[in-house]
PDB file of C-alpha atoms in Angstrom:
ATOM      1  CA  MET Y   1      -0.377  -0.348   0.231  1.00 33.00           C
ATOM      2  CA  PHE Y   2       3.067   2.377   0.702  1.00 36.00           C
ATOM      3  CA  ALA Y   3       3.649   2.489  -2.736  1.00 35.00           C
ATOM      4  CA  ALA Y   4       0.688   2.855  -5.055  1.00 32.00           C
ATOM      5  CA  ASN Y   5       1.538   5.913  -7.030  1.00 35.00           C
ATOM      6  CA  ARG Y   6       5.773   6.009  -5.709  1.00 39.00           C
ATOM      7  CA  SER Y   7       5.993   9.232  -4.968  1.00 38.00           C
ATOM      8  CA  LEU Y   8       8.155  10.763  -1.851  1.00 38.00           C
ATOM      9  CA  ILE Y   9       4.542  11.133   0.357  1.00 33.00           C
ATOM     10  CA  PRO Y  10       4.612   7.870   1.616  1.00 37.00           C
ATOM     11  CA  ILE Y  11       8.219   7.023   2.522  1.00 43.00           C
ATOM     12  CA  ARG Y  12       7.489   9.506   5.073  1.00 38.00           C
ATOM     13  CA  HIS Y  13       4.161   7.785   6.404  1.00 38.00           C
ATOM     14  CA  TYR Y  14       6.950   5.553   8.530  1.00 42.00           C
ATOM     15  CA  VAL Y  15      10.249   7.464   7.755  1.00 43.00           C
ATOM     16  CA  PRO Y  16      11.400  10.229  10.101  1.00 35.00           C
ATOM     17  CA  ARG Y  17      13.059  11.663   7.849  1.00 39.00           C
ATOM     18  CA  ILE Y  18      14.576  12.070   3.618  1.00 41.00           C
ATOM     19  CA  CYS Y  19      17.994  13.196   3.871  1.00 43.00           C
ATOM     20  CA  LEU Y  20      20.422  14.737   1.980  1.00 41.00           C
ATOM     21  CA  GLN Y  21      23.826  13.844   2.425  1.00 42.00           C
ATOM     22  CA  ASN Y  22      26.873  12.575   1.152  1.00 39.00           C
ATOM     23  CA  PHE Y  23      27.860   9.350   2.710  1.00 38.00           C
ATOM     24  CA  SER Y  24      32.062   9.736   3.241  1.00 37.00           C
ATOM     25  CA  GLN Y  25      33.964  12.832   4.140  1.00 40.00           C
ATOM     26  CA  GLN Y  26      33.721  14.944   1.480  1.00 43.00           C
ATOM     27  CA  ASP Y  27      35.847  18.134   3.314  1.00 47.00           C
ATOM     28  CA  SER Y  28      38.472  15.902   3.359  1.00 50.00           C
ATOM     29  CA  TYR Y  29      38.186  15.297  -0.198  1.00 46.00           C
ATOM     30  CA  SER Y  30      41.752  17.293  -1.561  1.00 46.00           C
ATOM     31  CA  ARG Y  31      43.013  18.811  -4.965  1.00 50.00           C
ATOM     32  CA  ASP Y  32      46.177  17.036  -4.787  1.00 56.00           C
ATOM     33  CA  GLU Y  33      45.636  13.277  -3.711  1.00 67.00           C
ATOM     34  CA  MET Y  34      44.952  12.187  -7.456  1.00 57.00           C
ATOM     35  CA  THR Y  35      41.908   9.432  -8.029  1.00 55.00           C
ATOM     36  CA  HIS Y  36      39.639   8.012 -11.643  1.00 51.00           C
ATOM     37  CA  PHE Y  37      36.784   9.490 -12.673  1.00 46.00           C
ATOM     38  CA  GLY Y  38      36.836   6.955 -15.931  1.00 44.00           C
ATOM     39  CA  PHE Y  39      38.926   6.756 -17.683  1.00 49.00           C
ATOM     40  CA  GLN Y  40      40.740   9.975 -16.972  1.00 52.00           C
ATOM     41  CA  THR Y  41      42.465  11.240 -13.726  1.00 62.00           C
ATOM     42  CA  ILE Y  42      41.694  13.864 -12.093  1.00 51.00           C
ATOM     43  CA  SER Y  43      41.777  15.605  -8.503  1.00 61.00           C
ATOM     44  CA  GLU Y  44      38.903  13.729  -5.861  1.00 53.00           C
ATOM     45  CA  VAL Y  45      37.411  17.377  -5.454  1.00 58.00           C
ATOM     46  CA  ASP Y  46      36.946  17.865  -9.023  1.00 61.00           C
ATOM     47  CA  LYS Y  47      35.166  14.117  -8.761  1.00 51.00           C
ATOM     48  CA  LYS Y  48      33.145  14.211  -6.405  1.00 53.00           C
ATOM     49  CA  ASN Y  49      32.004  17.646  -8.565  1.00 60.00           C
ATOM     50  CA  LYS Y  50      31.391  15.634 -11.569  1.00 55.00           C
ATOM     51  CA  VAL Y  51      29.345  12.564 -10.431  1.00 50.00           C
ATOM     52  CA  ILE Y  52      27.220  15.861  -8.262  1.00 53.00           C
ATOM     53  CA  ASP Y  53      27.181  17.080 -12.492  1.00 57.00           C
ATOM     54  CA  ILE Y  54      26.539  13.920 -14.102  1.00 53.00           C
ATOM     55  CA  PHE Y  55      23.379  13.074 -11.635  1.00 51.00           C
ATOM     56  CA  SER Y  56      21.980  16.539 -11.748  1.00 54.00           C
ATOM     57  CA  SER Y  57      21.812  16.273 -16.332  1.00 54.00           C
ATOM     58  CA  VAL Y  58      20.237  12.474 -16.348  1.00 53.00           C
ATOM     59  CA  SER Y  59      18.110  12.327 -13.324  1.00 52.00           C
ATOM     60  CA  THR Y  60      14.877  12.997 -14.560  1.00 55.00           C
ATOM     61  CA  LYS Y  61      15.358  10.374 -17.411  1.00 62.00           C
ATOM     62  CA  TYR Y  62      17.975   7.314 -15.020  1.00 61.00           C
ATOM     63  CA  ASP Y  63      15.281   5.386 -14.727  1.00 66.00           C
ATOM     64  CA  LEU Y  64      13.771   5.165 -18.510  1.00 66.00           C
ATOM     65  CA  MET Y  65      17.267   4.899 -19.319  1.00 63.00           C
ATOM     66  CA  ASN Y  66      17.731   1.755 -16.614  1.00 67.00           C
ATOM     67  CA  ASP Y  67      14.451   0.148 -18.348  1.00 70.00           C
ATOM     68  CA  LEU Y  68      15.338   0.345 -22.195  1.00 61.00           C
ATOM     69  CA  MET Y  69      19.166  -0.310 -21.432  1.00 62.00           C
ATOM     70  CA  SER Y  70      18.778  -3.662 -19.522  1.00 69.00           C
ATOM     71  CA  ALA Y  71      15.051  -4.376 -21.371  1.00 72.00           C
ATOM     72  CA  GLY Y  72      13.619  -4.118 -17.743  1.00 80.00           C
ATOM     73  CA  THR Y  73      16.444  -6.744 -15.981  1.00 90.00           C
ATOM     74  CA  HIS Y  74      17.794  -4.118 -13.396  1.00 89.00           C
ATOM     75  CA  ARG Y  75      13.662  -4.260 -12.135  1.00 92.00           C
ATOM     76  CA  ILE Y  76      14.563  -8.123 -11.448  1.00 94.00           C
ATOM     77  CA  TRP Y  77      18.263  -7.514 -10.064  1.00 95.00           C
ATOM     78  CA  LYS Y  78      16.889  -4.885  -7.510  1.00 96.00           C
ATOM     79  CA  ASN Y  79      14.041  -7.049  -6.425  1.00 97.00           C
ATOM     80  CA  THR Y  80      16.223 -10.139  -5.770  1.00 98.00           C
ATOM     81  CA  PHE Y  81      18.127  -7.753  -4.061  1.00 99.00           C
ATOM     82  CA  VAL Y  82      15.441  -6.195  -1.606  1.00 98.00           C
ATOM     83  CA  ASN Y  83      14.661  -9.899  -1.425  1.00 98.00           C
ATOM     84  CA  ASP Y  84      17.956 -11.313  -0.325  1.00 98.00           C
ATOM     85  CA  LEU Y  85      17.670  -8.158   2.343  1.00 98.00           C
ATOM     86  CA  ASN Y  86      14.893  -9.596   3.557  1.00 97.00           C
ATOM     87  CA  PRO Y  87      14.267  -6.492   5.731  1.00 96.00           C
ATOM     88  CA  MET Y  88      12.088  -6.585   9.146  1.00 95.00           C
ATOM     89  CA  PRO Y  89       9.064  -3.907   9.884  1.00 92.00           C
ATOM     90  CA  ASP Y  90      11.195  -2.752  13.314  1.00 93.00           C
ATOM     91  CA  TYR Y  91      14.771  -2.751  10.717  1.00 94.00           C
ATOM     92  CA  LYS Y  92      16.430   1.204  10.957  1.00 94.00           C
ATOM     93  CA  ILE Y  93      17.654   0.690   7.132  1.00 94.00           C
ATOM     94  CA  LEU Y  94      19.745   3.644   5.451  1.00 93.00           C
ATOM     95  CA  ASP Y  95      19.812   3.493   1.690  1.00 93.00           C
ATOM     96  CA  VAL Y  96      22.838   4.828   0.631  1.00 90.00           C
ATOM     97  CA  ALA Y  97      22.844   6.694  -3.018  1.00 85.00           C
ATOM     98  CA  GLY Y  98      18.882   5.967  -3.367  1.00 84.00           C
ATOM     99  CA  GLY Y  99      18.731   8.285  -5.478  1.00 77.00           C
ATOM    100  CA  THR Y 100      14.993   8.300  -7.246  1.00 76.00           C
ATOM    101  CA  GLY Y 101      13.878   5.909  -4.827  1.00 85.00           C
ATOM    102  CA  ASP Y 102      14.084   3.136  -6.019  1.00 88.00           C
ATOM    103  CA  ILE Y 103      15.401   0.201  -3.390  1.00 94.00           C
ATOM    104  CA  ALA Y 104      13.659   2.688  -0.403  1.00 92.00           C
ATOM    105  CA  PHE Y 105       9.872   1.641  -2.338  1.00 90.00           C
ATOM    106  CA  ARG Y 106      10.695  -1.912  -2.560  1.00 94.00           C
ATOM    107  CA  ILE Y 107      12.075  -1.973   0.450  1.00 94.00           C
ATOM    108  CA  LEU Y 108       8.619  -0.068   1.901  1.00 90.00           C
ATOM    109  CA  GLU Y 109       6.258  -3.195  -0.286  1.00 92.00           C
ATOM    110  CA  LYS Y 110       8.255  -6.328   1.244  1.00 94.00           C
ATOM    111  CA  ILE Y 111       8.359  -4.391   5.263  1.00 91.00           C
ATOM    112  CA  LYS Y 112       4.178  -4.638   4.123  1.00 82.00           C
ATOM    113  CA  GLU Y 113       3.264  -3.827   7.501  1.00 82.00           C
ATOM    114  CA  PRO Y 114       5.859  -1.253   9.131  1.00 78.00           C
ATOM    115  CA  SER Y 115       6.705  -0.848  12.699  1.00 84.00           C
ATOM    116  CA  PRO Y 116       6.959   2.058  14.456  1.00 84.00           C
ATOM    117  CA  ASP Y 117      10.053   1.378  15.505  1.00 87.00           C
ATOM    118  CA  GLY Y 118      11.458   0.856  12.035  1.00 88.00           C
ATOM    119  CA  HIS Y 119      12.486   3.814   9.639  1.00 88.00           C
ATOM    120  CA  LEU Y 120      14.096   4.088   6.575  1.00 90.00           C
ATOM    121  CA  ILE Y 121      16.383   6.811   5.762  1.00 89.00           C
ATOM    122  CA  VAL Y 122      17.082   7.846   2.050  1.00 87.00           C
ATOM    123  CA  CYS Y 123      20.807   9.595   0.824  1.00 83.00           C
ATOM    124  CA  ASP Y 124      21.308  10.686  -2.163  1.00 76.00           C
ATOM    125  CA  ILE Y 125      24.720  13.175  -3.199  1.00 65.00           C
ATOM    126  CA  ASN Y 126      22.904  15.152  -5.924  1.00 59.00           C
ATOM    127  CA  LYS Y 127      19.128  16.760  -4.628  1.00 50.00           C
ATOM    128  CA  SER Y 128      18.014  16.332  -8.199  1.00 46.00           C
ATOM    129  CA  MET Y 129      17.525  12.633  -7.566  1.00 40.00           C
ATOM    130  CA  LEU Y 130      15.162  13.669  -5.177  1.00 39.00           C
ATOM    131  CA  ASP Y 131      12.048  14.950  -5.264  1.00 40.00           C
ATOM    132  CA  GLU Y 132      13.120  17.756  -2.147  1.00 33.00           C
ATOM    133  CA  MET Y 133      15.608  18.806   0.069  1.00 34.00           C
ATOM    134  CA  LEU Y 134      15.805  18.132   3.694  1.00 38.00           C
ATOM    135  CA  SER Y 135      18.687  19.230   5.616  1.00 39.00           C
ATOM    136  CA  PRO Y 136      21.516  16.388   6.477  1.00 42.00           C
ATOM    137  CA  LEU Y 137      21.216  14.599   9.047  1.00 50.00           C
ATOM    138  CA  GLN Y 138      24.766  13.300  11.076  1.00 72.00           C
ATOM    139  CA  PHE Y 139      24.437   9.320  11.975  1.00 86.00           C
ATOM    140  CA  GLU Y 140      25.923   8.056  14.768  1.00 91.00           C
ATOM    141  CA  ASP Y 141      28.234   4.627  15.568  1.00 95.00           C
ATOM    142  CA  ASN Y 142      25.499   1.607  15.075  1.00 97.00           C
ATOM    143  CA  SER Y 143      22.284   3.125  14.712  1.00 95.00           C
ATOM    144  CA  PHE Y 144      21.355   1.429  11.310  1.00 95.00           C
ATOM    145  CA  ASP Y 145      20.394  -3.038  10.967  1.00 98.00           C
ATOM    146  CA  ALA Y 146      20.919  -2.621   7.121  1.00 98.00           C
ATOM    147  CA  TYR Y 147      23.014  -0.489   4.708  1.00 97.00           C
ATOM    148  CA  THR Y 148      21.894  -0.536   1.240  1.00 97.00           C
ATOM    149  CA  ILE Y 149      23.221   1.158  -1.697  1.00 95.00           C
ATOM    150  CA  ALA Y 150      22.390   0.013  -5.026  1.00 94.00           C
ATOM    151  CA  PHE Y 151      24.612   1.113  -8.621  1.00 89.00           C
ATOM    152  CA  GLY Y 152      25.482   3.968  -6.391  1.00 85.00           C
ATOM    153  CA  ILE Y 153      29.581   2.990  -5.121  1.00 88.00           C
ATOM    154  CA  ARG Y 154      31.652   3.063  -8.247  1.00 86.00           C
ATOM    155  CA  ASN Y 155      30.868   6.868  -7.855  1.00 79.00           C
ATOM    156  CA  VAL Y 156      32.333   7.567  -4.345  1.00 81.00           C
ATOM    157  CA  VAL Y 157      36.084   9.063  -4.727  1.00 77.00           C
ATOM    158  CA  ARG Y 158      37.741   6.918  -1.788  1.00 84.00           C
ATOM    159  CA  ILE Y 159      35.424   3.451  -1.644  1.00 88.00           C
ATOM    160  CA  HIS Y 160      37.502   2.017   1.334  1.00 91.00           C
ATOM    161  CA  GLU Y 161      36.491   5.236   3.155  1.00 88.00           C
ATOM    162  CA  ALA Y 162      32.511   4.039   2.215  1.00 89.00           C
ATOM    163  CA  LEU Y 163      32.923   1.478   3.282  1.00 95.00           C
ATOM    164  CA  GLU Y 164      34.255   1.622   6.543  1.00 93.00           C
ATOM    165  CA  GLU Y 165      31.573   4.811   7.469  1.00 91.00           C
ATOM    166  CA  ALA Y 166      28.830   1.966   6.946  1.00 94.00           C
ATOM    167  CA  TYR Y 167      30.270  -0.322   8.855  1.00 96.00           C
ATOM    168  CA  ARG Y 168      30.713   2.189  11.850  1.00 94.00           C
ATOM    169  CA  VAL Y 169      26.654   3.221  11.501  1.00 94.00           C
ATOM    170  CA  LEU Y 170      25.464  -0.358  11.337  1.00 97.00           C
ATOM    171  CA  LYS Y 171      25.153  -2.024  14.586  1.00 98.00           C
ATOM    172  CA  PRO Y 172      26.589  -5.355  15.676  1.00 98.00           C
ATOM    173  CA  GLY Y 173      25.080  -7.831  13.462  1.00 98.00           C
ATOM    174  CA  GLY Y 174      23.823  -5.081  10.986  1.00 99.00           C
ATOM    175  CA  ARG Y 175      23.903  -6.273   6.928  1.00 99.00           C
ATOM    176  CA  PHE Y 176      26.162  -4.179   4.169  1.00 99.00           C
ATOM    177  CA  MET Y 177      24.428  -5.011   0.916  1.00 99.00           C
ATOM    178  CA  CYS Y 178      25.350  -3.684  -2.327  1.00 98.00           C
ATOM    179  CA  LEU Y 179      24.200  -4.202  -6.103  1.00 96.00           C
ATOM    180  CA  GLU Y 180      26.769  -3.308  -8.375  1.00 93.00           C
ATOM    181  CA  PHE Y 181      27.777  -3.591 -11.954  1.00 89.00           C
ATOM    182  CA  ALA Y 182      31.314  -5.874 -13.568  1.00 86.00           C
ATOM    183  CA  PRO Y 183      31.652  -5.513 -16.844  1.00 62.00           C
ATOM    184  CA  MET Y 184      31.308  -3.269 -19.273  1.00 52.00           C
ATOM    185  CA  GLU Y 185      27.937  -2.124 -21.672  1.00 49.00           C
ATOM    186  CA  GLN Y 186      27.168   0.029 -24.559  1.00 48.00           C
ATOM    187  CA  PRO Y 187      26.186   3.878 -23.381  1.00 46.00           C
ATOM    188  CA  ILE Y 188      24.285   4.004 -26.799  1.00 41.00           C
ATOM    189  CA  LEU Y 189      21.253   4.364 -25.504  1.00 41.00           C
ATOM    190  CA  GLY Y 190      21.966   5.980 -23.176  1.00 43.00           C
ATOM    191  CA  GLU Y 191      22.798   9.055 -24.840  1.00 44.00           C
ATOM    192  CA  VAL Y 192      19.404   8.607 -26.917  1.00 43.00           C
ATOM    193  CA  ILE Y 193      17.277   8.790 -24.446  1.00 43.00           C
ATOM    194  CA  THR Y 194      18.939  11.838 -22.897  1.00 45.00           C
ATOM    195  CA  GLY Y 195      20.733  13.302 -25.539  1.00 49.00           C
ATOM    196  CA  ASP Y 196      24.045  12.757 -23.220  1.00 48.00           C
ATOM    197  CA  TRP Y 197      26.484  11.358 -24.254  1.00 51.00           C
ATOM    198  CA  ASP Y 198      29.510  12.175 -21.915  1.00 58.00           C
ATOM    199  CA  SER Y 199      27.403  11.430 -18.729  1.00 55.00           C
ATOM    200  CA  TYR Y 200      26.737   7.734 -19.653  1.00 63.00           C
ATOM    201  CA  GLN Y 201      30.526   7.804 -21.168  1.00 68.00           C
ATOM    202  CA  TYR Y 202      31.335   7.770 -17.677  1.00 64.00           C
ATOM    203  CA  LEU Y 203      28.546   5.626 -15.760  1.00 70.00           C
ATOM    204  CA  ILE Y 204      30.465   3.271 -18.317  1.00 72.00           C
ATOM    205  CA  GLU Y 205      34.152   3.889 -17.945  1.00 75.00           C
ATOM    206  CA  SER Y 206      33.417   3.566 -14.297  1.00 76.00           C
ATOM    207  CA  ILE Y 207      31.354   0.000 -14.920  1.00 80.00           C
ATOM    208  CA  HIS Y 208      35.116  -1.043 -16.114  1.00 81.00           C
ATOM    209  CA  ASN Y 209      37.062   0.517 -13.336  1.00 84.00           C
ATOM    210  CA  PHE Y 210      35.543  -0.845 -10.750  1.00 89.00           C
ATOM    211  CA  PRO Y 211      37.178  -4.071  -8.625  1.00 92.00           C
ATOM    212  CA  PRO Y 212      35.971  -7.189 -10.206  1.00 92.00           C
ATOM    213  CA  GLN Y 213      33.644  -9.221  -7.781  1.00 94.00           C
ATOM    214  CA  GLU Y 214      37.204 -10.780  -5.777  1.00 95.00           C
ATOM    215  CA  GLU Y 215      38.325  -8.236  -4.803  1.00 96.00           C
ATOM    216  CA  PHE Y 216      35.830  -6.149  -4.191  1.00 97.00           C
ATOM    217  CA  MET Y 217      34.509  -8.291  -1.669  1.00 98.00           C
ATOM    218  CA  GLN Y 218      38.165  -8.448   0.183  1.00 98.00           C
ATOM    219  CA  MET Y 219      37.715  -4.324   0.279  1.00 98.00           C
ATOM    220  CA  ILE Y 220      34.160  -5.219   2.709  1.00 99.00           C
ATOM    221  CA  LYS Y 221      36.337  -7.475   4.480  1.00 99.00           C
ATOM    222  CA  ASN Y 222      39.120  -4.975   4.920  1.00 98.00           C
ATOM    223  CA  ALA Y 223      36.474  -2.785   6.090  1.00 98.00           C
ATOM    224  CA  GLY Y 224      35.772  -4.781   9.592  1.00 98.00           C
ATOM    225  CA  PHE Y 225      32.659  -6.879   7.876  1.00 99.00           C
ATOM    226  CA  ARG Y 226      32.760 -11.000   8.084  1.00 99.00           C
ATOM    227  CA  PHE Y 227      30.842 -13.854   6.639  1.00 98.00           C
ATOM    228  CA  VAL Y 228      31.430 -11.348   3.331  1.00 99.00           C
ATOM    229  CA  THR Y 229      29.522 -12.814   0.666  1.00 99.00           C
ATOM    230  CA  TYR Y 230      28.648 -12.141  -3.306  1.00 98.00           C
ATOM    231  CA  LYS Y 231      25.796 -13.400  -5.914  1.00 97.00           C
ATOM    232  CA  ASN Y 232      26.413 -12.484  -9.787  1.00 95.00           C
ATOM    233  CA  LEU Y 233      23.380 -11.850 -11.249  1.00 93.00           C
ATOM    234  CA  SER Y 234      22.810 -11.997 -15.008  1.00 90.00           C
ATOM    235  CA  LEU Y 235      25.979 -14.208 -16.206  1.00 88.00           C
ATOM    236  CA  GLY Y 236      28.065 -12.137 -13.670  1.00 89.00           C
ATOM    237  CA  ILE Y 237      26.742  -8.682 -15.441  1.00 88.00           C
ATOM    238  CA  VAL Y 238      26.123  -7.792 -11.355  1.00 92.00           C
ATOM    239  CA  ALA Y 239      26.280  -8.590  -8.161  1.00 96.00           C
ATOM    240  CA  ILE Y 240      24.902  -8.231  -4.887  1.00 98.00           C
ATOM    241  CA  HIS Y 241      27.503  -7.752  -2.087  1.00 99.00           C
ATOM    242  CA  SER Y 242      26.784  -8.503   1.590  1.00 99.00           C
ATOM    243  CA  GLY Y 243      28.822  -8.819   4.970  1.00 99.00           C
ATOM    244  CA  PHE Y 244      27.708  -9.053   8.264  1.00 99.00           C
ATOM    245  CA  LYS Y 245      29.427  -6.406  11.774  1.00 99.00           C
ATOM    246  CA  ILE Y 246      29.482  -8.903  13.945  1.00 96.00           C
ATOM    247  CA  ILE Y 247      30.902  -6.985  16.802  1.00 84.00           C
TER     248      ILE Y 247
END
């Protein structure tokens, strides 16, 4: 009943706040430290700003592009992701890089009968991907039962810090879940839909540069998570990564 019209209003019935906040220490980004931006090498500050610009430029047609580029398969991937999470009614969930709320709405649909003890917070670096912006929240240690991020972590400037931040905000026993691409796809259709070749060229290049599944699994372990696994979907086009905070 929460996603009948897929507006942000149903989320508010269950969620104290929707926030717009980056999930790593963006103020510490450096113009001296270099990082990948697609196939380019640029400063960390420039990457942060370029990522914001890219998702602003494609935000209005992002969901349509995903449907056409994946022939609707991204919906199956996201459904599988939320089914694997299996959220409970009293869960406190942080959905990072939540974009237009695709994962958040699926979580609400899965929960069906939310508890007043549960809440879901959607965060995104780009206000154009959300219908509105509320003041940022600062999350305390051991706050959430689950931390989800779908098709977002490859755009992070410092992935290892994002993983450490996920570990910090999760409660003991909390679960980190990430849905992310592995191989590179062609961006032709994305350009046709959005008229923005550069933005979708970057998205494809970012997929190419993202660590393979085994390497990313080790990064998750290095952040402190245990029982770390991944599951390939669609012959490894995407993978669901999972890990637990034990202590």
